[in-house]
PDB file of C-alpha atoms in Angstrom:
ATOM      1  CA  MET B  24      60.821  37.626   5.895  1.00  0.00           C
ATOM      2  CA  HIS B  25      60.325  35.180   2.414  1.00  0.00           C
ATOM      3  CA  SER B  26      60.061  36.563  -0.978  1.00  0.00           C
ATOM      4  CA  PRO B  27      56.505  37.889  -0.707  1.00  0.00           C
ATOM      5  CA  ARG B  28      53.310  35.580  -2.424  1.00  0.00           C
ATOM      6  CA  LEU B  29      51.881  38.442  -3.716  1.00  0.00           C
ATOM      7  CA  SER B  30      52.529  42.258  -4.542  1.00  0.00           C
ATOM      8  CA  VAL B  31      50.340  44.912  -4.732  1.00  0.00           C
ATOM      9  CA  VAL B  32      50.842  48.009  -6.724  1.00  0.00           C
ATOM     10  CA  ILE B  33      49.294  51.451  -6.312  1.00  0.00           C
ATOM     11  CA  PRO B  34      50.396  54.156  -9.422  1.00  0.00           C
ATOM     12  CA  ALA B  35      49.734  57.597  -7.585  1.00  0.00           C
ATOM     13  CA  TYR B  36      49.747  60.868  -8.718  1.00  0.00           C
ATOM     14  CA  ASN B  37      48.587  63.456  -5.982  1.00  0.00           C
ATOM     15  CA  GLU B  38      46.533  60.977  -3.556  1.00  0.00           C
ATOM     16  CA  ALA B  39      47.188  61.969  -0.063  1.00  0.00           C
ATOM     17  CA  GLY B  40      43.906  62.804   0.684  1.00  0.00           C
ATOM     18  CA  ARG B  41      42.883  58.809  -0.571  1.00  0.00           C
ATOM     19  CA  LEU B  42      46.222  56.915  -0.006  1.00  0.00           C
ATOM     20  CA  PRO B  43      45.317  56.258   4.172  1.00  0.00           C
ATOM     21  CA  ARG B  44      42.191  54.607   3.798  1.00  0.00           C
ATOM     22  CA  THR B  45      43.511  52.649   1.162  1.00  0.00           C
ATOM     23  CA  LEU B  46      46.456  51.401   2.326  1.00  0.00           C
ATOM     24  CA  GLU B  47      44.594  50.267   5.731  1.00  0.00           C
ATOM     25  CA  ARG B  48      42.275  48.935   3.766  1.00  0.00           C
ATOM     26  CA  ILE B  49      44.768  46.505   1.623  1.00  0.00           C
ATOM     27  CA  GLY B  50      46.704  46.156   5.131  1.00  0.00           C
ATOM     28  CA  SER B  51      43.499  44.993   6.723  1.00  0.00           C
ATOM     29  CA  TYR B  52      42.756  42.576   4.384  1.00  0.00           C
ATOM     30  CA  LEU B  53      45.941  41.083   3.790  1.00  0.00           C
ATOM     31  CA  ALA B  54      46.232  40.895   7.638  1.00  0.00           C
ATOM     32  CA  GLY B  55      42.982  38.710   7.380  1.00  0.00           C
ATOM     33  CA  HIS B  56      43.703  36.436   4.380  1.00  0.00           C
ATOM     34  CA  PRO B  57      47.407  34.226   5.489  1.00  0.00           C
ATOM     35  CA  GLU B  58      47.860  32.285   2.155  1.00  0.00           C
ATOM     36  CA  LEU B  59      48.509  35.395   0.584  1.00  0.00           C
ATOM     37  CA  LEU B  60      51.191  36.395   3.472  1.00  0.00           C
ATOM     38  CA  PRO B  61      53.977  37.243   2.585  1.00  0.00           C
ATOM     39  CA  ALA B  62      53.050  39.971   1.335  1.00  0.00           C
ATOM     40  CA  GLU B  63      54.275  43.784   0.157  1.00  0.00           C
ATOM     41  CA  ILE B  64      52.752  47.220  -0.790  1.00  0.00           C
ATOM     42  CA  VAL B  65      54.419  48.789  -3.661  1.00  0.00           C
ATOM     43  CA  VAL B  66      53.020  52.412  -4.011  1.00  0.00           C
ATOM     44  CA  VAL B  67      54.762  54.532  -6.949  1.00  0.00           C
ATOM     45  CA  ASP B  68      54.391  58.571  -6.048  1.00  0.00           C
ATOM     46  CA  ASP B  69      54.642  59.691  -9.682  1.00  0.00           C
ATOM     47  CA  GLY B  70      56.019  62.911  -9.153  1.00  0.00           C
ATOM     48  CA  SER B  71      53.098  64.132  -6.844  1.00  0.00           C
ATOM     49  CA  GLN B  72      52.950  68.278  -5.340  1.00  0.00           C
ATOM     50  CA  ASP B  73      50.577  66.900  -2.440  1.00  0.00           C
ATOM     51  CA  GLY B  74      53.202  64.548  -0.360  1.00  0.00           C
ATOM     52  CA  THR B  75      51.946  61.209  -1.918  1.00  0.00           C
ATOM     53  CA  ALA B  76      54.914  59.966  -0.856  1.00  0.00           C
ATOM     54  CA  ALA B  77      55.301  61.380   2.578  1.00  0.00           C
ATOM     55  CA  CYS B  78      51.700  60.199   3.290  1.00  0.00           C
ATOM     56  CA  ALA B  79      52.351  56.418   2.368  1.00  0.00           C
ATOM     57  CA  GLY B  80      55.649  55.823   4.028  1.00  0.00           C
ATOM     58  CA  ALA B  81      54.056  57.111   6.701  1.00  0.00           C
ATOM     59  CA  PHE B  82      51.659  53.589   6.480  1.00  0.00           C
ATOM     60  CA  MET B  83      52.162  50.958   9.412  1.00  0.00           C
ATOM     61  CA  PRO B  84      51.659  47.648   7.442  1.00  0.00           C
ATOM     62  CA  PRO B  85      50.205  44.910   9.038  1.00  0.00           C
ATOM     63  CA  ARG B  86      52.917  42.358  10.555  1.00  0.00           C
ATOM     64  CA  GLY B  87      53.527  40.242   7.672  1.00  0.00           C
ATOM     65  CA  VAL B  88      53.052  43.057   4.921  1.00  0.00           C
ATOM     66  CA  ALA B  89      55.912  44.930   3.970  1.00  0.00           C
ATOM     67  CA  LEU B  90      56.166  48.630   2.573  1.00  0.00           C
ATOM     68  CA  VAL B  91      57.672  50.067  -0.255  1.00  0.00           C
ATOM     69  CA  VAL B  92      57.497  53.273  -1.568  1.00  0.00           C
ATOM     70  CA  GLN B  93      59.280  54.727  -4.293  1.00  0.00           C
ATOM     71  CA  SER B  94      59.159  58.655  -6.186  1.00  0.00           C
ATOM     72  CA  LEU B  95      59.901  58.745  -9.875  1.00  0.00           C
ATOM     73  CA  GLY B  96      60.440  62.518  -9.045  1.00  0.00           C
ATOM     74  CA  LYS B  97      58.234  64.206 -11.636  1.00  0.00           C
ATOM     75  CA  ASN B  98      54.705  63.515 -13.316  1.00  0.00           C
ATOM     76  CA  ARG B  99      55.474  60.770 -15.913  1.00  0.00           C
ATOM     77  CA  GLY B 100      52.490  59.140 -16.227  1.00  0.00           C
ATOM     78  CA  LYS B 101      50.674  56.385 -15.113  1.00  0.00           C
ATOM     79  CA  GLY B 102      51.892  53.685 -17.031  1.00  0.00           C
ATOM     80  CA  ALA B 103      55.545  55.024 -16.330  1.00  0.00           C
ATOM     81  CA  ALA B 104      54.637  54.555 -12.494  1.00  0.00           C
ATOM     82  CA  VAL B 105      53.117  51.065 -13.519  1.00  0.00           C
ATOM     83  CA  ARG B 106      56.286  50.041 -15.085  1.00  0.00           C
ATOM     84  CA  GLU B 107      58.279  50.740 -12.105  1.00  0.00           C
ATOM     85  CA  GLY B 108      55.943  49.105  -9.797  1.00  0.00           C
ATOM     86  CA  LEU B 109      56.116  46.171 -11.816  1.00  0.00           C
ATOM     87  CA  ARG B 110      59.847  46.446 -11.481  1.00  0.00           C
ATOM     88  CA  LEU B 111      60.010  47.015  -7.769  1.00  0.00           C
ATOM     89  CA  ALA B 112      57.722  43.923  -7.220  1.00  0.00           C
ATOM     90  CA  THR B 113      58.569  40.655  -5.869  1.00  0.00           C
ATOM     91  CA  GLY B 114      56.013  38.801  -5.513  1.00  0.00           C
ATOM     92  CA  GLU B 115      54.589  35.814  -6.717  1.00  0.00           C
ATOM     93  CA  LEU B 116      51.466  37.495  -7.858  1.00  0.00           C
ATOM     94  CA  VAL B 117      51.271  40.622  -8.819  1.00  0.00           C
ATOM     95  CA  LEU B 118      48.254  42.777  -8.669  1.00  0.00           C
ATOM     96  CA  LEU B 119      47.730  46.308 -10.197  1.00  0.00           C
ATOM     97  CA  CYS B 120      45.460  48.250  -8.135  1.00  0.00           C
ATOM     98  CA  ASP B 121      44.181  51.806  -8.379  1.00  0.00           C
ATOM     99  CA  ALA B 122      44.472  53.969  -5.695  1.00  0.00           C
ATOM    100  CA  ASP B 123      41.237  55.091  -5.057  1.00  0.00           C
ATOM    101  CA  LEU B 124      39.782  51.588  -4.473  1.00  0.00           C
ATOM    102  CA  ALA B 125      37.183  51.976  -7.272  1.00  0.00           C
ATOM    103  CA  THR B 126      37.448  48.072  -7.557  1.00  0.00           C
ATOM    104  CA  PRO B 127      37.136  46.626  -4.134  1.00  0.00           C
ATOM    105  CA  ILE B 128      40.533  44.884  -2.670  1.00  0.00           C
ATOM    106  CA  GLU B 129      37.918  42.319  -2.028  1.00  0.00           C
ATOM    107  CA  GLU B 130      37.751  41.198  -5.640  1.00  0.00           C
ATOM    108  CA  LEU B 131      41.188  39.697  -5.376  1.00  0.00           C
ATOM    109  CA  GLU B 132      39.338  36.361  -4.649  1.00  0.00           C
ATOM    110  CA  LYS B 133      37.912  36.601  -8.134  1.00  0.00           C
ATOM    111  CA  LEU B 134      41.195  36.563  -9.817  1.00  0.00           C
ATOM    112  CA  LEU B 135      43.228  34.619  -8.359  1.00  0.00           C
ATOM    113  CA  PRO B 136      41.786  31.196 -10.292  1.00  0.00           C
ATOM    114  CA  HIS B 137      43.113  32.835 -13.181  1.00  0.00           C
ATOM    115  CA  ALA B 138      46.793  33.678 -11.534  1.00  0.00           C
ATOM    116  CA  GLN B 139      48.491  31.485 -14.743  1.00  0.00           C
ATOM    117  CA  GLY B 140      47.869  34.224 -16.595  1.00  0.00           C
ATOM    118  CA  VAL B 141      46.654  38.186 -16.514  1.00  0.00           C
ATOM    119  CA  ALA B 142      43.208  37.853 -14.693  1.00  0.00           C
ATOM    120  CA  CYS B 143      42.012  41.235 -16.168  1.00  0.00           C
ATOM    121  CA  GLY B 144      39.153  42.803 -13.673  1.00  0.00           C
ATOM    122  CA  SER B 145      36.086  43.944 -15.777  1.00  0.00           C
ATOM    123  CA  ARG B 146      33.062  46.068 -15.725  1.00  0.00           C
ATOM    124  CA  ALA B 147      31.873  45.622 -19.203  1.00  0.00           C
ATOM    125  CA  VAL B 148      30.933  41.364 -18.535  1.00  0.00           C
ATOM    126  CA  ASP B 149      28.834  41.999 -15.919  1.00  0.00           C
ATOM    127  CA  ARG B 150      27.336  45.600 -15.815  1.00  0.00           C
ATOM    128  CA  ARG B 151      25.220  44.798 -12.999  1.00  0.00           C
ATOM    129  CA  LEU B 152      28.100  44.476 -10.663  1.00  0.00           C
ATOM    130  CA  ILE B 153      28.320  48.413 -11.371  1.00  0.00           C
ATOM    131  CA  ALA B 154      27.761  49.898  -8.140  1.00  0.00           C
ATOM    132  CA  ARG B 155      27.703  53.375  -9.676  1.00  0.00           C
ATOM    133  CA  ARG B 156      28.176  54.055 -13.232  1.00  0.00           C
ATOM    134  CA  GLN B 157      30.386  56.469 -14.714  1.00  0.00           C
ATOM    135  CA  PRO B 158      28.779  59.737 -16.707  1.00  0.00           C
ATOM    136  CA  PHE B 159      26.700  59.111 -20.019  1.00  0.00           C
ATOM    137  CA  LEU B 160      29.540  60.703 -21.936  1.00  0.00           C
ATOM    138  CA  ARG B 161      32.519  59.240 -20.207  1.00  0.00           C
ATOM    139  CA  ASP B 162      30.838  56.020 -20.683  1.00  0.00           C
ATOM    140  CA  ARG B 163      30.190  56.045 -24.666  1.00  0.00           C
ATOM    141  CA  LEU B 164      33.621  57.435 -24.778  1.00  0.00           C
ATOM    142  CA  GLY B 165      34.970  54.075 -23.283  1.00  0.00           C
ATOM    143  CA  ARG B 166      33.001  51.927 -25.304  1.00  0.00           C
ATOM    144  CA  LEU B 167      33.913  53.296 -28.640  1.00  0.00           C
ATOM    145  CA  PHE B 168      38.036  53.376 -27.771  1.00  0.00           C
ATOM    146  CA  ASN B 169      37.265  49.793 -26.994  1.00  0.00           C
ATOM    147  CA  LEU B 170      35.741  49.188 -30.051  1.00  0.00           C
ATOM    148  CA  GLY B 171      38.625  51.147 -32.178  1.00  0.00           C
ATOM    149  CA  LEU B 172      40.810  49.094 -29.871  1.00  0.00           C
ATOM    150  CA  ARG B 173      39.489  45.747 -31.586  1.00  0.00           C
ATOM    151  CA  PHE B 174      39.082  47.456 -34.635  1.00  0.00           C
ATOM    152  CA  LEU B 175      43.463  47.613 -34.616  1.00  0.00           C
ATOM    153  CA  GLY B 176      43.547  44.349 -33.271  1.00  0.00           C
ATOM    154  CA  LEU B 177      45.166  45.522 -30.290  1.00  0.00           C
ATOM    155  CA  THR B 178      42.069  43.146 -28.147  1.00  0.00           C
ATOM    156  CA  ARG B 179      39.338  40.814 -27.814  1.00  0.00           C
ATOM    157  CA  LEU B 180      38.403  42.330 -24.242  1.00  0.00           C
ATOM    158  CA  ARG B 181      35.297  44.403 -23.861  1.00  0.00           C
ATOM    159  CA  ASP B 182      36.999  46.117 -21.538  1.00  0.00           C
ATOM    160  CA  THR B 183      40.661  46.662 -20.836  1.00  0.00           C
ATOM    161  CA  GLN B 184      40.719  49.920 -19.006  1.00  0.00           C
ATOM    162  CA  CYS B 185      39.710  48.596 -15.565  1.00  0.00           C
ATOM    163  CA  GLY B 186      42.532  49.255 -12.921  1.00  0.00           C
ATOM    164  CA  PHE B 187      42.339  45.804 -11.578  1.00  0.00           C
ATOM    165  CA  LYS B 188      44.744  43.626 -13.330  1.00  0.00           C
ATOM    166  CA  LEU B 189      46.800  40.112 -11.383  1.00  0.00           C
ATOM    167  CA  LEU B 190      49.997  38.538 -13.445  1.00  0.00           C
ATOM    168  CA  PRO B 191      52.579  36.144 -12.397  1.00  0.00           C
ATOM    169  CA  GLY B 192      55.448  38.040 -11.063  1.00  0.00           C
ATOM    170  CA  THR B 193      57.835  36.271 -14.069  1.00  0.00           C
ATOM    171  CA  LEU B 194      55.273  37.830 -15.969  1.00  0.00           C
ATOM    172  CA  ALA B 195      55.378  41.177 -13.963  1.00  0.00           C
ATOM    173  CA  LYS B 196      59.297  41.376 -14.786  1.00  0.00           C
ATOM    174  CA  GLU B 197      59.361  40.497 -18.018  1.00  0.00           C
ATOM    175  CA  LEU B 198      57.095  43.418 -18.609  1.00  0.00           C
ATOM    176  CA  ALA B 199      58.696  46.152 -16.691  1.00  0.00           C
ATOM    177  CA  LYS B 200      61.210  45.785 -19.503  1.00  0.00           C
ATOM    178  CA  ALA B 201      58.885  45.704 -22.263  1.00  0.00           C
ATOM    179  CA  LEU B 202      56.813  48.290 -22.033  1.00  0.00           C
ATOM    180  CA  VAL B 203      57.530  51.895 -23.412  1.00  0.00           C
ATOM    181  CA  PHE B 204      54.036  53.997 -22.974  1.00  0.00           C
ATOM    182  CA  ASP B 205      54.039  56.251 -20.522  1.00  0.00           C
ATOM    183  CA  GLY B 206      50.470  57.042 -20.988  1.00  0.00           C
ATOM    184  CA  PHE B 207      46.852  55.991 -20.251  1.00  0.00           C
ATOM    185  CA  ILE B 208      47.720  53.153 -22.982  1.00  0.00           C
ATOM    186  CA  TYR B 209      49.629  51.200 -20.878  1.00  0.00           C
ATOM    187  CA  ASP B 210      47.010  48.837 -20.477  1.00  0.00           C
ATOM    188  CA  VAL B 211      46.192  47.667 -24.044  1.00  0.00           C
ATOM    189  CA  GLU B 212      49.952  47.758 -24.317  1.00  0.00           C
ATOM    190  CA  LEU B 213      50.381  45.336 -21.118  1.00  0.00           C
ATOM    191  CA  LEU B 214      47.702  42.743 -22.452  1.00  0.00           C
ATOM    192  CA  ALA B 215      48.874  42.980 -25.574  1.00  0.00           C
ATOM    193  CA  ARG B 216      52.216  41.982 -24.791  1.00  0.00           C
ATOM    194  CA  ALA B 217      51.329  39.092 -22.528  1.00  0.00           C
ATOM    195  CA  GLU B 218      49.450  37.299 -25.151  1.00  0.00           C
ATOM    196  CA  ARG B 219      52.207  37.834 -27.656  1.00  0.00           C
ATOM    197  CA  ALA B 220      54.059  35.929 -24.829  1.00  0.00           C
ATOM    198  CA  GLY B 221      51.978  33.431 -24.558  1.00  0.00           C
ATOM    199  CA  TYR B 222      50.061  34.139 -21.492  1.00  0.00           C
ATOM    200  CA  PRO B 223      46.551  33.537 -21.269  1.00  0.00           C
ATOM    201  CA  VAL B 224      44.596  36.762 -20.894  1.00  0.00           C
ATOM    202  CA  VAL B 225      41.171  36.259 -18.942  1.00  0.00           C
ATOM    203  CA  GLU B 226      38.565  39.163 -18.937  1.00  0.00           C
ATOM    204  CA  VAL B 227      36.782  38.537 -15.040  1.00  0.00           C
ATOM    205  CA  PRO B 228      33.604  40.772 -13.958  1.00  0.00           C
ATOM    206  CA  VAL B 229      33.883  42.645 -10.785  1.00  0.00           C
ATOM    207  CA  ARG B 230      32.529  45.381  -8.703  1.00  0.00           C
ATOM    208  CA  TRP B 231      33.288  48.648  -9.275  1.00  0.00           C
ATOM    209  CA  ALA B 232      32.026  52.244  -8.523  1.00  0.00           C
ATOM    210  CA  HIS B 233      33.090  55.325 -10.852  1.00  0.00           C
ATOM    211  CA  VAL B 234      35.333  57.952  -8.419  1.00  0.00           C
ATOM    212  CA  ASP B 235      34.824  61.438  -9.128  1.00  0.00           C
ATOM    213  CA  GLU B 236      37.941  62.852  -8.382  1.00  0.00           C
ATOM    214  CA  SER B 237      39.491  60.135 -11.144  1.00  0.00           C
ATOM    215  CA  ARG B 238      42.499  61.099 -13.167  1.00  0.00           C
ATOM    216  CA  VAL B 239      41.448  60.384 -16.536  1.00  0.00           C
ATOM    217  CA  ARG B 240      39.547  62.887 -18.307  1.00  0.00           C
ATOM    218  CA  PRO B 241      38.098  61.679 -21.294  1.00  0.00           C
ATOM    219  CA  LEU B 242      38.163  64.950 -23.942  1.00  0.00           C
ATOM    220  CA  ARG B 243      41.309  66.186 -22.781  1.00  0.00           C
ATOM    221  CA  HIS B 244      43.535  62.305 -22.979  1.00  0.00           C
ATOM    222  CA  GLY B 245      41.351  60.863 -25.593  1.00  0.00           C
ATOM    223  CA  LEU B 246      43.033  61.662 -28.650  1.00  0.00           C
ATOM    224  CA  GLY B 247      46.045  61.114 -27.001  1.00  0.00           C
ATOM    225  CA  MET B 248      45.105  57.282 -25.931  1.00  0.00           C
ATOM    226  CA  LEU B 249      43.697  57.045 -30.169  1.00  0.00           C
ATOM    227  CA  LEU B 250      47.126  58.181 -31.204  1.00  0.00           C
ATOM    228  CA  ASP B 251      49.121  55.955 -29.046  1.00  0.00           C
ATOM    229  CA  ALA B 252      47.131  53.653 -29.251  1.00  0.00           C
ATOM    230  CA  LEU B 253      47.868  53.454 -33.194  1.00  0.00           C
ATOM    231  CA  ARG B 254      51.680  54.026 -32.527  1.00  0.00           C
ATOM    232  CA  LEU B 255      51.540  50.723 -30.620  1.00  0.00           C
ATOM    233  CA  ARG B 256      49.402  48.938 -33.463  1.00  0.00           C
ATOM    234  CA  TRP B 257      52.248  50.085 -35.907  1.00  0.00           C
ATOM    235  CA  ARG B 258      54.998  49.215 -32.976  1.00  0.00           C
ATOM    236  CA  LEU B 259      53.407  45.399 -32.723  1.00  0.00           C
ATOM    237  CA  TRP B 260      53.837  45.485 -36.257  1.00  0.00           C
ATOM    238  CA  TRP B 261      57.506  45.450 -36.339  1.00  0.00           C
ATOM    239  CA  GLU B 262      58.009  43.345 -33.816  1.00  0.00           C
ATOM    240  CA  PRO B 263      55.591  40.310 -34.836  1.00  0.00           C
ATOM    241  CA  GLN B 264      57.635  37.697 -33.012  1.00  0.00           C
ATOM    242  CA  ALA B 265      59.259  40.309 -29.960  1.00  0.00           C
ATOM    243  CA  ARG B 266      58.742  39.010 -26.578  1.00  0.00           C
ATOM    244  CA  PRO B 267      58.510  40.881 -23.301  1.00  0.00           C
TER     245      PRO B 267
END
């Protein structure tokens, strides 16, 4: 198989229940779009305890699609899983995609025109595309967090946390070496470092639906994300000319 046109990176933690349907849907989508082939699906198991890696390994991808499964051995955080996925990805383009497919894989078509930089799927640009909204408290805390990121000068985007992002493979390799945060702030760090490296970052409205089994707990993870945002701001101040 030639070098992949597209790598789909899926960080996964205790996703044995949802992953088979997700892989089938992604595989079917890729098989129906020959312009994206050859392709690969990269699943990074973040130290799951439910057989996620074995579940992923049992998937039989369609022709033209390769499967890579990697386990971190212990639970290190979604940022660590994404960083490993970026390191393993070999595609000309790399799509970051959540295991729950809260954003349908079909929305990739909206990101492709912006593939020269980072195309960031967004729930905030057009909220009419949200099929199922988050609980009220979770939504309000997310908006406050985004305001905090803007205040710190870490982003201009209205939504950094949607887990559906497309970027060039060359940038993915650079970011795999540069990203340092293991937690959920990885989204913000990825976008900030991409912009510092001179890549355009575009916010693209996508369809999205809240999934009850989301791993993010606003109250439990919120303080940690805020502290990580402050640490990231401090680190970037000391790296004014740094490139990924």
